[in-house]
Amino acid sequence: MKLSLLFPETSNIQRAIERIVQLEGLGFHSAMMGTAFGFDPIATFALAGQRTERILLTTAVVPTYSRHPIAMAMGAATAQAASGGRFRLGLGPSHRPIVEHVYGLPYERPVRHIREYLTVVRQLLQEGATSFQGEMIRARTQLAVEGAPSTPVLMSALGEQMCRAAGAVADGVLPWLAPPDYVAKTIVP
């Protein structure tokens, strides 16, 4: 059985890196870290990737509205190169109260937003270039990070529309606190 641990350490970066090293030593398959209002999990996993050899490093999740997809892909490619190909990028649109009241941004059309956002990020991380003109997002650039293999992009999803979006544009889904019955009947289909 493969075991992963989602841990909440977001205030002390050295302690977080030590915990990841410890998790690898204990035989865990992967370490997962979300985004709160402390340090950046992508940068943390880039640093932890330098101190570990086997453990997968997965963000679960980084909100999309607060970063342009080009900047997100650059950070993910950097973490992927630093970890020797063990980084997994988990993304999600977050929630209206966070986006509007904390970031001060409009939370509009989250399903359309995440579809376009992941299209751009995946093109950059898997093909090295994008030329995308969507309804909400525009991006045209190349990305070249030596030593960064293709990065899997996972998407947070619970509702049916988000699950369909994840099936269309992501490499996997990250459900949050979903009971097994809901996973079987809603998320998997």
PDB file of N, CA, C and O in Angstrom, residues 158-161 163-164 180-189:
ATOM      1  N   LEU A 158     -14.954  18.790  -6.768  1.00  0.00           N
ATOM      2  CA  LEU A 158     -15.990  18.083  -6.028  1.00  0.00           C
ATOM      3  C   LEU A 158     -17.287  18.028  -6.820  1.00  0.00           C
ATOM      4  O   LEU A 158     -17.858  16.972  -7.006  1.00  0.00           O
ATOM      5  N   GLY A 159     -17.763  19.169  -7.280  1.00  0.00           N
ATOM      6  CA  GLY A 159     -19.016  19.227  -8.034  1.00  0.00           C
ATOM      7  C   GLY A 159     -18.876  18.610  -9.411  1.00  0.00           C
ATOM      8  O   GLY A 159     -17.783  18.447  -9.939  1.00  0.00           O
ATOM      9  N   GLU A 160     -20.019  18.286  -9.993  1.00  0.00           N
ATOM     10  CA  GLU A 160     -20.010  17.597 -11.285  1.00  0.00           C
ATOM     11  C   GLU A 160     -19.339  18.406 -12.391  1.00  0.00           C
ATOM     12  O   GLU A 160     -18.586  17.845 -13.192  1.00  0.00           O
ATOM     13  N   GLN A 161     -19.584  19.714 -12.457  1.00  0.00           N
ATOM     14  CA  GLN A 161     -18.959  20.518 -13.512  1.00  0.00           C
ATOM     15  C   GLN A 161     -17.447  20.549 -13.364  1.00  0.00           C
ATOM     16  O   GLN A 161     -16.711  20.454 -14.349  1.00  0.00           O
ATOM     17  N   CYS A 163     -15.644  18.259 -11.852  1.00  0.00           N
ATOM     18  CA  CYS A 163     -15.152  16.906 -12.150  1.00  0.00           C
ATOM     19  C   CYS A 163     -15.042  16.696 -13.653  1.00  0.00           C
ATOM     20  O   CYS A 163     -14.070  16.115 -14.129  1.00  0.00           O
ATOM     21  N   ARG A 164     -16.024  17.182 -14.406  1.00  0.00           N
ATOM     22  CA  ARG A 164     -15.950  17.076 -15.874  1.00  0.00           C
ATOM     23  C   ARG A 164     -14.762  17.887 -16.405  1.00  0.00           C
ATOM     24  O   ARG A 164     -14.045  17.446 -17.306  1.00  0.00           O
ATOM     25  N   PRO A 180     -16.220   8.302   0.593  1.00  0.00           N
ATOM     26  CA  PRO A 180     -16.008   7.281  -0.443  1.00  0.00           C
ATOM     27  C   PRO A 180     -17.199   7.101  -1.382  1.00  0.00           C
ATOM     28  O   PRO A 180     -17.015   6.923  -2.590  1.00  0.00           O
ATOM     29  N   ASP A 181     -18.419   7.157  -0.859  1.00  0.00           N
ATOM     30  CA  ASP A 181     -19.602   6.983  -1.694  1.00  0.00           C
ATOM     31  C   ASP A 181     -19.703   8.095  -2.734  1.00  0.00           C
ATOM     32  O   ASP A 181     -20.034   7.862  -3.893  1.00  0.00           O
ATOM     33  N   TYR A 182     -19.382   9.324  -2.336  1.00  0.00           N
ATOM     34  CA  TYR A 182     -19.418  10.461  -3.260  1.00  0.00           C
ATOM     35  C   TYR A 182     -18.327  10.315  -4.322  1.00  0.00           C
ATOM     36  O   TYR A 182     -18.555  10.605  -5.497  1.00  0.00           O
ATOM     37  N   VAL A 183     -17.160   9.858  -3.896  1.00  0.00           N
ATOM     38  CA  VAL A 183     -16.082   9.627  -4.870  1.00  0.00           C
ATOM     39  C   VAL A 183     -16.529   8.610  -5.905  1.00  0.00           C
ATOM     40  O   VAL A 183     -16.388   8.819  -7.115  1.00  0.00           O
ATOM     41  N   ALA A 184     -17.125   7.502  -5.453  1.00  0.00           N
ATOM     42  CA  ALA A 184     -17.539   6.432  -6.361  1.00  0.00           C
ATOM     43  C   ALA A 184     -18.661   6.870  -7.285  1.00  0.00           C
ATOM     44  O   ALA A 184     -18.651   6.530  -8.483  1.00  0.00           O
ATOM     45  N   LYS A 185     -19.635   7.615  -6.792  1.00  0.00           N
ATOM     46  CA  LYS A 185     -20.827   7.926  -7.579  1.00  0.00           C
ATOM     47  C   LYS A 185     -20.755   9.238  -8.363  1.00  0.00           C
ATOM     48  O   LYS A 185     -21.464   9.406  -9.345  1.00  0.00           O
ATOM     49  N   THR A 186     -19.917  10.171  -7.932  1.00  0.00           N
ATOM     50  CA  THR A 186     -19.880  11.472  -8.592  1.00  0.00           C
ATOM     51  C   THR A 186     -18.522  11.772  -9.216  1.00  0.00           C
ATOM     52  O   THR A 186     -18.448  12.127 -10.388  1.00  0.00           O
ATOM     53  N   ILE A 187     -17.464  11.631  -8.454  1.00  0.00           N
ATOM     54  CA  ILE A 187     -16.145  12.037  -8.941  1.00  0.00           C
ATOM     55  C   ILE A 187     -15.602  11.077 -10.003  1.00  0.00           C
ATOM     56  O   ILE A 187     -15.168  11.498 -11.057  1.00  0.00           O
ATOM     57  N   VAL A 188     -15.665   9.778  -9.752  1.00  0.00           N
ATOM     58  CA  VAL A 188     -15.111   8.818 -10.693  1.00  0.00           C
ATOM     59  C   VAL A 188     -15.830   8.874 -12.053  1.00  0.00           C
ATOM     60  O   VAL A 188     -15.171   8.941 -13.086  1.00  0.00           O
ATOM     61  N   PRO A 189     -17.151   8.893 -12.085  1.00  0.00           N
ATOM     62  CA  PRO A 189     -17.813   8.975 -13.413  1.00  0.00           C
ATOM     63  C   PRO A 189     -17.467  10.258 -14.139  1.00  0.00           C
ATOM     64  O   PRO A 189     -17.380  10.304 -15.338  1.00  0.00           O
TER      65      PRO A 189
END
